[in-house]
PDB file of C-alpha atoms in Angstrom:
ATOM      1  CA  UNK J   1     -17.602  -9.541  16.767  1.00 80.00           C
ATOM      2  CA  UNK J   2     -21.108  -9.492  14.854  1.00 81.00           C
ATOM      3  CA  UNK J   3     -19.510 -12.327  12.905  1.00 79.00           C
ATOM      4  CA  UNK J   4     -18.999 -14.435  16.223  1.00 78.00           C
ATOM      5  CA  UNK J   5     -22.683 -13.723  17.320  1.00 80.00           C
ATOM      6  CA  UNK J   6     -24.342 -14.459  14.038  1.00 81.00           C
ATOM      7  CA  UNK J   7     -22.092 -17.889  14.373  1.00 77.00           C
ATOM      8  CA  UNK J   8     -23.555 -18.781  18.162  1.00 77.00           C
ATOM      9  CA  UNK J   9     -27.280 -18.079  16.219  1.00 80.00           C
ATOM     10  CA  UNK J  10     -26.379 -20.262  13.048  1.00 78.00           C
ATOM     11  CA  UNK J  11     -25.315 -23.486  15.058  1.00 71.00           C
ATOM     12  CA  UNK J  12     -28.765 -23.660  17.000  1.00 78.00           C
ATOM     13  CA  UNK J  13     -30.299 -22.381  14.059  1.00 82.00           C
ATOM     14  CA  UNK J  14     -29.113 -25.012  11.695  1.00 78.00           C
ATOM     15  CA  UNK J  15     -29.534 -27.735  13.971  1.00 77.00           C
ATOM     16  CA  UNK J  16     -33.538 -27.150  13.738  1.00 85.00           C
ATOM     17  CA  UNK J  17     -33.877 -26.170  10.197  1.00 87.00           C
ATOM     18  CA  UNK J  18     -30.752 -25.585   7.618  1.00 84.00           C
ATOM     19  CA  UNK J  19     -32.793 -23.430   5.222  1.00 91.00           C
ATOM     20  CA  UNK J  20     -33.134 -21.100   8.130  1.00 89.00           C
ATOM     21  CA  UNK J  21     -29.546 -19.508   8.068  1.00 85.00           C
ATOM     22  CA  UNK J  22     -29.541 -19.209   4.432  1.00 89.00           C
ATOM     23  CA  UNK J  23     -32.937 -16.632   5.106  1.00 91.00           C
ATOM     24  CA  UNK J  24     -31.070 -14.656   7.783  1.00 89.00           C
ATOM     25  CA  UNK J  25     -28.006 -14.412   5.571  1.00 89.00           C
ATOM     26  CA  UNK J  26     -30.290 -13.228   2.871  1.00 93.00           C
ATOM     27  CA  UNK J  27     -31.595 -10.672   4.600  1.00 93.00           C
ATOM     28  CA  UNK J  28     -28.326  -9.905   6.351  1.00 90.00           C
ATOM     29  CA  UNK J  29     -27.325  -8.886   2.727  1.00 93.00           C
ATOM     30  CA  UNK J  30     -30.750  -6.774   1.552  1.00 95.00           C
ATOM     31  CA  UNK J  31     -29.955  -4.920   4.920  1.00 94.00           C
ATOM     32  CA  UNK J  32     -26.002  -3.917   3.599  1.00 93.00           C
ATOM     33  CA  UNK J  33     -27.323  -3.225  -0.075  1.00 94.00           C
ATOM     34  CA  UNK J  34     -30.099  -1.241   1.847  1.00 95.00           C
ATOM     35  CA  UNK J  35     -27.385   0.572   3.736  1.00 94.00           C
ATOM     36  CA  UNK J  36     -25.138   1.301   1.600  1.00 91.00           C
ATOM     37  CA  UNK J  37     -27.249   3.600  -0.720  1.00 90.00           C
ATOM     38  CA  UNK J  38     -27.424   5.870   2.195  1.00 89.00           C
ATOM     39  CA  UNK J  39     -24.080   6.205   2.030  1.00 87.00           C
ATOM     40  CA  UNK J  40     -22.933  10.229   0.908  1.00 81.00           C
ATOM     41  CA  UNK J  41     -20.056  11.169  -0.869  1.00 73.00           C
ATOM     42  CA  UNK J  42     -17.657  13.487   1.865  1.00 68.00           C
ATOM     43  CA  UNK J  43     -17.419  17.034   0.811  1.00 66.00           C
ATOM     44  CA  UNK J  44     -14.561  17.902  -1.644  1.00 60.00           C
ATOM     45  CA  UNK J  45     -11.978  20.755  -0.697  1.00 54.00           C
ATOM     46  CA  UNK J  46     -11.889  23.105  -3.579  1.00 52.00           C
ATOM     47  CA  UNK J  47      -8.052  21.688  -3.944  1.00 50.00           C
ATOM     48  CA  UNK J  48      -9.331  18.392  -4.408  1.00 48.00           C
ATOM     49  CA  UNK J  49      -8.699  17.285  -7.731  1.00 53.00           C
ATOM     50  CA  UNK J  50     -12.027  14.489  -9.000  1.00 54.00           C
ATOM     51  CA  UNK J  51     -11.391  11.852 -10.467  1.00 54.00           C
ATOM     52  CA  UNK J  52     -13.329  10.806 -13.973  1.00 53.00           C
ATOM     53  CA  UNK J  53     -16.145   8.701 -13.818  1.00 57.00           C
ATOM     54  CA  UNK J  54     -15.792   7.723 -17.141  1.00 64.00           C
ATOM     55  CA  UNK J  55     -15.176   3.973 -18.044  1.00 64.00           C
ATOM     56  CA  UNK J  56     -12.747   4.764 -20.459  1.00 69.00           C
ATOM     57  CA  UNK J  57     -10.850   6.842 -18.100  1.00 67.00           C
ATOM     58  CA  UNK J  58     -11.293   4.107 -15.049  1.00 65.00           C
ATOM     59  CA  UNK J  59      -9.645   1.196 -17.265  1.00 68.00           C
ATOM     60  CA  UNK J  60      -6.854   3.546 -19.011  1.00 69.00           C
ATOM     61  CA  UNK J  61      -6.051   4.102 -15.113  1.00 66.00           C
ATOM     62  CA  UNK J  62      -6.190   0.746 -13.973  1.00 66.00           C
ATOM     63  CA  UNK J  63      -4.066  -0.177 -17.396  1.00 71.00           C
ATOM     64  CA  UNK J  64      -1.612   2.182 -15.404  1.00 68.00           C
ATOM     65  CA  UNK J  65      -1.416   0.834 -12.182  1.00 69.00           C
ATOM     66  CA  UNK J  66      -1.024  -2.854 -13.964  1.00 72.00           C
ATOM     67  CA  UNK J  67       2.094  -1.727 -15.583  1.00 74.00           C
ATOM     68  CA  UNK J  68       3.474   0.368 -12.538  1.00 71.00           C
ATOM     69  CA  UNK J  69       2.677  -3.113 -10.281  1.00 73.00           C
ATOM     70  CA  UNK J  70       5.046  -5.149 -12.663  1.00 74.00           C
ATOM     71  CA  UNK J  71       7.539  -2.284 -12.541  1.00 75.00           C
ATOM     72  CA  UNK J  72       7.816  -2.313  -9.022  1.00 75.00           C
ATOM     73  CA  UNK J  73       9.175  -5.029  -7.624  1.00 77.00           C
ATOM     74  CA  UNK J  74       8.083  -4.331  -3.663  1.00 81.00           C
ATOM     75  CA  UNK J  75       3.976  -4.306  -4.832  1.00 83.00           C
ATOM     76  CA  UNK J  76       4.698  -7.013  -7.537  1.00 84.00           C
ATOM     77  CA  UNK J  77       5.845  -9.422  -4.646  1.00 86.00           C
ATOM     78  CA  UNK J  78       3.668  -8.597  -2.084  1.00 87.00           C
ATOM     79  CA  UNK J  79       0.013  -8.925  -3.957  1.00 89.00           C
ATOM     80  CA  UNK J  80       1.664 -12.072  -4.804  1.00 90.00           C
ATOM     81  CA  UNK J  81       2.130 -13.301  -1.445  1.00 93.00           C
ATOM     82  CA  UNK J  82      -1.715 -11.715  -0.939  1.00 92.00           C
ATOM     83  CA  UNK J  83      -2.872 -13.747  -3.249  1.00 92.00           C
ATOM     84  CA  UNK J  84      -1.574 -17.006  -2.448  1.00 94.00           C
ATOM     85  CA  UNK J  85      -2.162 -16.310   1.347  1.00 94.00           C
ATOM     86  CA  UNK J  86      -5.769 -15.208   0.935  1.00 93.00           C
ATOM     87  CA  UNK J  87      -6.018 -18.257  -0.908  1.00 92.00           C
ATOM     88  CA  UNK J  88      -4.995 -20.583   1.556  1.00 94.00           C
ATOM     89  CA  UNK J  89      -7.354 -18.810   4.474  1.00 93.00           C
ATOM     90  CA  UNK J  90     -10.172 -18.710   2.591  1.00 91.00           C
ATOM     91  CA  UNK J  91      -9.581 -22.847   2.073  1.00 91.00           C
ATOM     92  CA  UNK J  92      -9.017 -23.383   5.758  1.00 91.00           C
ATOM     93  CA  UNK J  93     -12.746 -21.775   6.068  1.00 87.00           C
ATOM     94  CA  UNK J  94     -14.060 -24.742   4.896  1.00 86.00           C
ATOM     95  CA  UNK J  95     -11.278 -27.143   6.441  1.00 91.00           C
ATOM     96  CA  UNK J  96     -12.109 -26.466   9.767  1.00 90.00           C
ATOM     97  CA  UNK J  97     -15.389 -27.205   9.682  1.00 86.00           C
ATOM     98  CA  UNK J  98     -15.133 -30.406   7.511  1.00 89.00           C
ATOM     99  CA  UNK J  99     -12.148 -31.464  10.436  1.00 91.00           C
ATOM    100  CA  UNK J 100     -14.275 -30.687  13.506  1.00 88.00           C
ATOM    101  CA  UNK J 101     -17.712 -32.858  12.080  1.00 86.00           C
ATOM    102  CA  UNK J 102     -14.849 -35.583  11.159  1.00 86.00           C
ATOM    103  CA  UNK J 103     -13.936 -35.944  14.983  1.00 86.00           C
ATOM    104  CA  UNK J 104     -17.686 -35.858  15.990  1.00 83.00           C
ATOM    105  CA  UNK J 105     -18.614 -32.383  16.944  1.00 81.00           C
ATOM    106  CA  UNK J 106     -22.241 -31.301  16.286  1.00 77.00           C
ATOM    107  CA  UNK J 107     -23.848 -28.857  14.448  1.00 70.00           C
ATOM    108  CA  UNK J 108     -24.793 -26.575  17.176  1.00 70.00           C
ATOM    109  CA  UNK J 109     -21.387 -26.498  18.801  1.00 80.00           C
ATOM    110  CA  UNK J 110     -19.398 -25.874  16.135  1.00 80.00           C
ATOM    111  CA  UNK J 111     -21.285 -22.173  16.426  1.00 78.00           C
ATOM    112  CA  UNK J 112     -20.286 -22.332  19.565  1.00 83.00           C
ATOM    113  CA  UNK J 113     -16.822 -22.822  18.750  1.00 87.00           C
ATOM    114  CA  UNK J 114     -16.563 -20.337  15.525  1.00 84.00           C
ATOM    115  CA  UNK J 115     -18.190 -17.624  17.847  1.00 85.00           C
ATOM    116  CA  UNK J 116     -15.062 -17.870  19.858  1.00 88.00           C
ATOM    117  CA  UNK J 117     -12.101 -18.155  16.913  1.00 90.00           C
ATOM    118  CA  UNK J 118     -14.319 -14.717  15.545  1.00 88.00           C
ATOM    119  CA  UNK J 119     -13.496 -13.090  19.071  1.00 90.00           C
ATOM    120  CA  UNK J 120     -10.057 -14.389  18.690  1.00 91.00           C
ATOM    121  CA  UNK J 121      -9.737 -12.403  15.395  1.00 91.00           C
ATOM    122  CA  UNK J 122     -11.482  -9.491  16.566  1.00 90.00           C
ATOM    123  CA  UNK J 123      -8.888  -9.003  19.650  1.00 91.00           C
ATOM    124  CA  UNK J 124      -5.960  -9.752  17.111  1.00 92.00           C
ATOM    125  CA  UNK J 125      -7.150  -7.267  14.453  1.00 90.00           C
ATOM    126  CA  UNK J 126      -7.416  -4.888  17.620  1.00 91.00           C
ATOM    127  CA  UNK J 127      -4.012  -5.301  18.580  1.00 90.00           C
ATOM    128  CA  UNK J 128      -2.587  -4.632  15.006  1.00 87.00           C
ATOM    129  CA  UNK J 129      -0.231  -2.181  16.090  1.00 87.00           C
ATOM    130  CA  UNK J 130       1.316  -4.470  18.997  1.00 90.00           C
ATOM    131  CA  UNK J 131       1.581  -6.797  16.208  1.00 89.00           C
ATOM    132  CA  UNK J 132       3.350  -4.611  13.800  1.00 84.00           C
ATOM    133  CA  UNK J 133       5.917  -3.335  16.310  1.00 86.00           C
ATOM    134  CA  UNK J 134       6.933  -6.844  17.486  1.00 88.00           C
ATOM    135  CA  UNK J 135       7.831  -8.318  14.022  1.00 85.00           C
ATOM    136  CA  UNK J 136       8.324  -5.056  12.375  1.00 79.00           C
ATOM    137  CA  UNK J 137       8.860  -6.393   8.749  1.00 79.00           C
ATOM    138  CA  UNK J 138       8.966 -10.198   9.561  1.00 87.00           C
ATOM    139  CA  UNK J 139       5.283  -9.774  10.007  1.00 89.00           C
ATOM    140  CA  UNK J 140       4.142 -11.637   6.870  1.00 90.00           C
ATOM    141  CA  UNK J 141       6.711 -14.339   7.105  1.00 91.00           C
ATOM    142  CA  UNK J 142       5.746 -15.191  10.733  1.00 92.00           C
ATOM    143  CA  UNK J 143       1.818 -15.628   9.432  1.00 92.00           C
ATOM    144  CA  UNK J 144       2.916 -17.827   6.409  1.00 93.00           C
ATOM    145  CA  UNK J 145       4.895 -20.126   8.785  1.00 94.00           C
ATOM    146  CA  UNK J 146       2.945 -20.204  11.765  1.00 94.00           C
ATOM    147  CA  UNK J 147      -0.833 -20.313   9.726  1.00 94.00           C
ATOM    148  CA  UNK J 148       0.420 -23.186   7.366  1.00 95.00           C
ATOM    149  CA  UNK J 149       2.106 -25.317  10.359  1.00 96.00           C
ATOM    150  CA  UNK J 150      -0.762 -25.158  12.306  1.00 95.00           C
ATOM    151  CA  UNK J 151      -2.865 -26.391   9.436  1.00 94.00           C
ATOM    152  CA  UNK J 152      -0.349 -29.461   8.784  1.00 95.00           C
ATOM    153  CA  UNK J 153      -0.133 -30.164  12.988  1.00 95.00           C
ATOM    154  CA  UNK J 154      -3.926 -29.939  12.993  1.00 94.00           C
ATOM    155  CA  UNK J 155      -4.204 -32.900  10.052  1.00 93.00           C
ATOM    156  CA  UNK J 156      -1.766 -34.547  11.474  1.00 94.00           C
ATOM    157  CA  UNK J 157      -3.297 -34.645  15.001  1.00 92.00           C
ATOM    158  CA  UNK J 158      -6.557 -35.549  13.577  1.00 91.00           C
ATOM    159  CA  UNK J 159      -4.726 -38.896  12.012  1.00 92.00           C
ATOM    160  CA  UNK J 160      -2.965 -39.624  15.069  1.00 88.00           C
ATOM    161  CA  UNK J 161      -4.477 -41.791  17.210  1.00 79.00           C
ATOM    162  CA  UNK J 162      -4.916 -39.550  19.999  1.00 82.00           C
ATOM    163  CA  UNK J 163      -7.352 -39.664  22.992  1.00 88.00           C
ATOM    164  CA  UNK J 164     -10.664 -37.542  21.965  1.00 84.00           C
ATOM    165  CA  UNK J 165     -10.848 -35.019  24.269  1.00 86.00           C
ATOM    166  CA  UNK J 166      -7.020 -34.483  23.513  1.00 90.00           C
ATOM    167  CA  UNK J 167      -7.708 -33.955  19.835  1.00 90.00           C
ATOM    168  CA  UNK J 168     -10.088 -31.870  20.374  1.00 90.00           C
ATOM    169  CA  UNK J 169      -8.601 -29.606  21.990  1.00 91.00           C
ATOM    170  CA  UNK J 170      -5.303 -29.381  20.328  1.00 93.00           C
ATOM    171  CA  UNK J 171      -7.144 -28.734  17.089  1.00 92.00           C
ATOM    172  CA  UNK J 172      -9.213 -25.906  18.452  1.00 93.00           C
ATOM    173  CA  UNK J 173      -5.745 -24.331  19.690  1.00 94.00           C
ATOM    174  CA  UNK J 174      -4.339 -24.707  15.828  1.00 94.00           C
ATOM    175  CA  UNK J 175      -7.627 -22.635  14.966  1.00 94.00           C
ATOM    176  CA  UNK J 176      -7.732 -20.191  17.605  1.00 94.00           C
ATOM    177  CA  UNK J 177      -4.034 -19.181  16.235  1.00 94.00           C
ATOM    178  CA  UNK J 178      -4.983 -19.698  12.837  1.00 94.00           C
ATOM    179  CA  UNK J 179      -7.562 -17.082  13.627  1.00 93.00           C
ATOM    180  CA  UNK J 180      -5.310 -14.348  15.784  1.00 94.00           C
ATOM    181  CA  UNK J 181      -3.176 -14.654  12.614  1.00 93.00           C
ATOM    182  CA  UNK J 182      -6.322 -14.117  10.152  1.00 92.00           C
ATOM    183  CA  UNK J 183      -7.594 -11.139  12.326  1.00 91.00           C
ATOM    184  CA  UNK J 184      -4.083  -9.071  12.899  1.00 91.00           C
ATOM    185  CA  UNK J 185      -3.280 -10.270   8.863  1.00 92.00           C
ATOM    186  CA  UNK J 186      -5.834  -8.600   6.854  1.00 89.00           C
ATOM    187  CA  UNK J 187      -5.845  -5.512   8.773  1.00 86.00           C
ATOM    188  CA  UNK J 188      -2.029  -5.175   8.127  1.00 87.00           C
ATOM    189  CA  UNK J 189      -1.740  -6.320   4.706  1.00 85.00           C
ATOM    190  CA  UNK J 190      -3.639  -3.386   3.540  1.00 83.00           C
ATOM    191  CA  UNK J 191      -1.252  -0.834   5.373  1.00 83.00           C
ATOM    192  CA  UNK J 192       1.527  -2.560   3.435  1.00 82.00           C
ATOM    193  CA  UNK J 193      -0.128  -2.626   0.230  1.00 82.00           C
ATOM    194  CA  UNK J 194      -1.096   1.312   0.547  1.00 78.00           C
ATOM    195  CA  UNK J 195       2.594   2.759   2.018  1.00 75.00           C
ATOM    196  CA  UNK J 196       4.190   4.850  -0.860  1.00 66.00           C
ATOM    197  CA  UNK J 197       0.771   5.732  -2.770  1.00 69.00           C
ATOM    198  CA  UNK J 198      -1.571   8.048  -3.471  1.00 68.00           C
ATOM    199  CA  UNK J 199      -5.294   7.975  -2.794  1.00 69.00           C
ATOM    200  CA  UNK J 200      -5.930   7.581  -6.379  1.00 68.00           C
ATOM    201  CA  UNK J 201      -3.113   4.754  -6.874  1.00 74.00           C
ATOM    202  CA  UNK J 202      -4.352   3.333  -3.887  1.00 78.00           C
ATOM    203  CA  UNK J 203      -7.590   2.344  -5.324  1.00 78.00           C
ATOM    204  CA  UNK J 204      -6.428   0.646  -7.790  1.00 79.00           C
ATOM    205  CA  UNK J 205      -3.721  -1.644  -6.166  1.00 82.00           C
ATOM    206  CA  UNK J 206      -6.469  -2.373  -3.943  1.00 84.00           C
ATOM    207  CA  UNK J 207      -8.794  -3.474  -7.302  1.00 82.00           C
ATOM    208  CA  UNK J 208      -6.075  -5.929  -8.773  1.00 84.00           C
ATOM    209  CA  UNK J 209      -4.966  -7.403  -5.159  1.00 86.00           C
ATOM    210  CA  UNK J 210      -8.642  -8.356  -4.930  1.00 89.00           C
ATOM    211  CA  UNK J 211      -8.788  -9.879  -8.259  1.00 88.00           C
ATOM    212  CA  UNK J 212      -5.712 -11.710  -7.828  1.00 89.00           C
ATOM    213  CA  UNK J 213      -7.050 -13.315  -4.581  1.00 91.00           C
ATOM    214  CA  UNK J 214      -9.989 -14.208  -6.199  1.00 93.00           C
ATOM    215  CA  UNK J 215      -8.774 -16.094  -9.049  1.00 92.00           C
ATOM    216  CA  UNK J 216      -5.951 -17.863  -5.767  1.00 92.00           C
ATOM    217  CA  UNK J 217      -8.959 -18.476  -3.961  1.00 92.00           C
ATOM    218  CA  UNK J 218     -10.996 -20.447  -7.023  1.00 93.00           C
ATOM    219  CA  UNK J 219      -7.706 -22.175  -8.193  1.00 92.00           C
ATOM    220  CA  UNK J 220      -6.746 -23.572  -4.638  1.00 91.00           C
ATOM    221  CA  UNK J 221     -10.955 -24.736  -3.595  1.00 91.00           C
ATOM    222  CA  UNK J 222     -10.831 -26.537  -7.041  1.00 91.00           C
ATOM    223  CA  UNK J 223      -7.414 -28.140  -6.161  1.00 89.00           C
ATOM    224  CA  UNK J 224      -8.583 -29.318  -2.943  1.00 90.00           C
ATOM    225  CA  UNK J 225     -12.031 -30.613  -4.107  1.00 90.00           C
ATOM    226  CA  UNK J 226      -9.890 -33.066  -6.139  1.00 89.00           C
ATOM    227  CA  UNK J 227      -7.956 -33.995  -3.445  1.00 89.00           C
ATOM    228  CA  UNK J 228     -11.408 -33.996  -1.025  1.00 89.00           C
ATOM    229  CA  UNK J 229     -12.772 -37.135  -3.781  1.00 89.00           C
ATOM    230  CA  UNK J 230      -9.753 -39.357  -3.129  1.00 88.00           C
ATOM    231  CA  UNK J 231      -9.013 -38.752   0.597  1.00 89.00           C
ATOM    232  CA  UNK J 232      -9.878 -37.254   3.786  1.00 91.00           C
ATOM    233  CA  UNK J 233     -10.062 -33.907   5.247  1.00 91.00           C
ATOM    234  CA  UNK J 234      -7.183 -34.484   7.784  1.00 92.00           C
ATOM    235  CA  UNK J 235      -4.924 -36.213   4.896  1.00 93.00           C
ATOM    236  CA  UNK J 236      -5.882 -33.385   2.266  1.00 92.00           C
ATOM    237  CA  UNK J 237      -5.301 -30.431   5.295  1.00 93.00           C
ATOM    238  CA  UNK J 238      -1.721 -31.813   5.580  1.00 94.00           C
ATOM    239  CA  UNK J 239      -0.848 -32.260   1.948  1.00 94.00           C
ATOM    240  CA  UNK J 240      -1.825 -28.708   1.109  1.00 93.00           C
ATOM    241  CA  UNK J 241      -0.235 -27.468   4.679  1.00 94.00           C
ATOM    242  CA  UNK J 242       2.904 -28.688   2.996  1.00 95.00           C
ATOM    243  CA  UNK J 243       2.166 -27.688  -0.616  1.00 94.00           C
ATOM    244  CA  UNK J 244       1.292 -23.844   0.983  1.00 94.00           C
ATOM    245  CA  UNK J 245       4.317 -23.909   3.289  1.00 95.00           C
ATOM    246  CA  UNK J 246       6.913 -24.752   0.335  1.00 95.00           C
ATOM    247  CA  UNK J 247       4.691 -21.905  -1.728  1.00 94.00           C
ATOM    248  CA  UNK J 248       4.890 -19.418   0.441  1.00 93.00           C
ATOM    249  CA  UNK J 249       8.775 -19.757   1.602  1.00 93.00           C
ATOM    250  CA  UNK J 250       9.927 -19.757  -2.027  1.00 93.00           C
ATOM    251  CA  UNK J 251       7.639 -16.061  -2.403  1.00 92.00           C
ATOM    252  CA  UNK J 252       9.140 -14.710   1.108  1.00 91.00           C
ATOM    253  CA  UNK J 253      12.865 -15.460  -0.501  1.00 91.00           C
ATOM    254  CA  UNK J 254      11.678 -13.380  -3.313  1.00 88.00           C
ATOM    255  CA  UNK J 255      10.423 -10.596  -1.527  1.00 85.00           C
ATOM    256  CA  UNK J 256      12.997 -10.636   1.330  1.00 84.00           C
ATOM    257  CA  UNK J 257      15.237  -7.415  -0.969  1.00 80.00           C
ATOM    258  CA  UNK J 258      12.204  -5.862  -1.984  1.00 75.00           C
ATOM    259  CA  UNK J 259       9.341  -5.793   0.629  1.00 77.00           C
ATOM    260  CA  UNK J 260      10.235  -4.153   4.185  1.00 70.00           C
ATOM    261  CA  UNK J 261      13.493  -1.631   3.537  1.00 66.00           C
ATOM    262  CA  UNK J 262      13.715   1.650   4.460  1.00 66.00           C
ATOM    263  CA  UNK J 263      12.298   4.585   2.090  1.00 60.00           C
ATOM    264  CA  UNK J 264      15.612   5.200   0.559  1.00 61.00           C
ATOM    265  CA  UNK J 265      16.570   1.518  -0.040  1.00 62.00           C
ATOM    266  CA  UNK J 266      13.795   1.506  -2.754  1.00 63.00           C
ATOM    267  CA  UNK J 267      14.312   1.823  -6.535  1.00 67.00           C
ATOM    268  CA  UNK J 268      11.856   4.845  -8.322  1.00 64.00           C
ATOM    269  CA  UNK J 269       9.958   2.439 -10.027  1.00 60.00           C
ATOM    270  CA  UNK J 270       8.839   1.410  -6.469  1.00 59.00           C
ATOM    271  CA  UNK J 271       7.421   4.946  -5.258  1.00 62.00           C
ATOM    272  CA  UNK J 272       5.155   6.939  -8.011  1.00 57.00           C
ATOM    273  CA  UNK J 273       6.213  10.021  -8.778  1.00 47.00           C
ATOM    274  CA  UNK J 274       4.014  12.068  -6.438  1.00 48.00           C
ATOM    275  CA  UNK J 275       4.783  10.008  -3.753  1.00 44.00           C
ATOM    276  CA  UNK J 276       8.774  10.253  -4.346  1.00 44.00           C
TER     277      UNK J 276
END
């Protein structure tokens, strides 16, 4: 929601000055670095167990979880599909806006227009649970099909020569679901990514699924800056729609027997050993 206001702010905002965003989102950052060293640590039970500090001890333990990962076949699949996924969103970031000044739209409406898809996402991320018990374990595969379809039908509409205030609004529909998918995604994908774990595993998974999306997320910008220098936005959306879409079907097919079964379809090397 914050993210939807600060969008309304940055369209006006840019439209008189550009430089005057990038101040606000400077201090927008001293004000979470300020923050978070107020942060205290929550008081430990006497059962509670701490975990080193120690560097040596942090990367012997995340040398563990990297070998327990490639043993188990159910995380091994799904930070891949993370990966690749997170990827792909954080490319249709920049997509969408490149798309929407391609048809025309101004600075300050595309705020305007952001503010909304960020309201979109916050309802969605909301209604995680209604989400969850709808497609129960078909969740992910849903959100691969329906983000990278609406990514190719929003190229595609963009090339078509369609009336403007048509195109306009059929591309802001593609986003608006791109976004209910982006808002109920990455508050589910961490439930999935923490089920069968402890707290201290947890951690850890979480580390290398963020790395791994990182390194997705550089591979796939640099891929479409080279396709950015030869054509334009709409034809490069709908290329990598289709390159994502083949992508992520042929990871879904490899996770379909080892992501979603019930807790005694899994093999032991999928549960730790505290967990089982």
């Amino acid at each position: 929601m914050f993210d939807a206001i600060s969008c309304v702010a940055t369209g006006f905002l840019y439209a008189i000055n550009p430089y005057i965003p990038m101040c606000l989102c400077l201090l927008f950052c001293l004000i979470a670095t300020i923050l978070s060293y107020r942060f205290k640590e929550i008081p430990k039970s006497k059962s509670f167990k701490e975990e080193s500090t120690n560097l040596g001890d942090y990367l012997k333990g995340l040398k563990y979880s990297f070998r327990y990962i490639l043993k188990s076949g159910r995380l091994k699949s799904l930070i891949l599909f993370c990966g690749i996924f997170f990827g792909f969103i954080n490319l249709l970031n920049s997509l969408r806006r490149s798309l929407l000044q391609d048809i025309g739209t101004e600075a300050q409406y595309l705020g305007i227009i952001f503010a909304f898809m960020g309201i979109f996402a916050a309802v969605a991320a909301y209604k995680e649970n209604w989400f969850n018990k709808v497609f129960h374990n078909k969740f992910l595969a849903c959100c691969a099909i329906v983000l990278t379809f609406s990514a190719i039908f929003a190229g595609l509409a963009v090339i078509a020569p369609l009336p403007k205030s048509l195109l306009i609004s059929f591309v802001l529909l593609m986003f608006a679901i791109q976004h209910i998918i982006k808002g109920a995604y990455f508050t589910l994908n961490k439930k999935y990514l923490s089920s069968f774990s402890t707290s201290g595993l947890r951690t850890k998974i979480y580390s290398v699924n963020n790395m791994l999306e990182a390194v997705c997320a550089t591979i796939t910008s640099l891929a479409c800056s080279f396709l950015l220098n030869s054509m334009s936005t709409a034809y490069a959306t709908v290329i990598l729609g289709c390159i994502f879409t083949l992508i992520l079907l042929r990871i879904l097919a490899y996770m379909k027997p080892r992501v979603g079964l019930k807790p005694e379809q899994y093999k032991k090397s999928d549960i730790p050993i505290e967990v089982q």
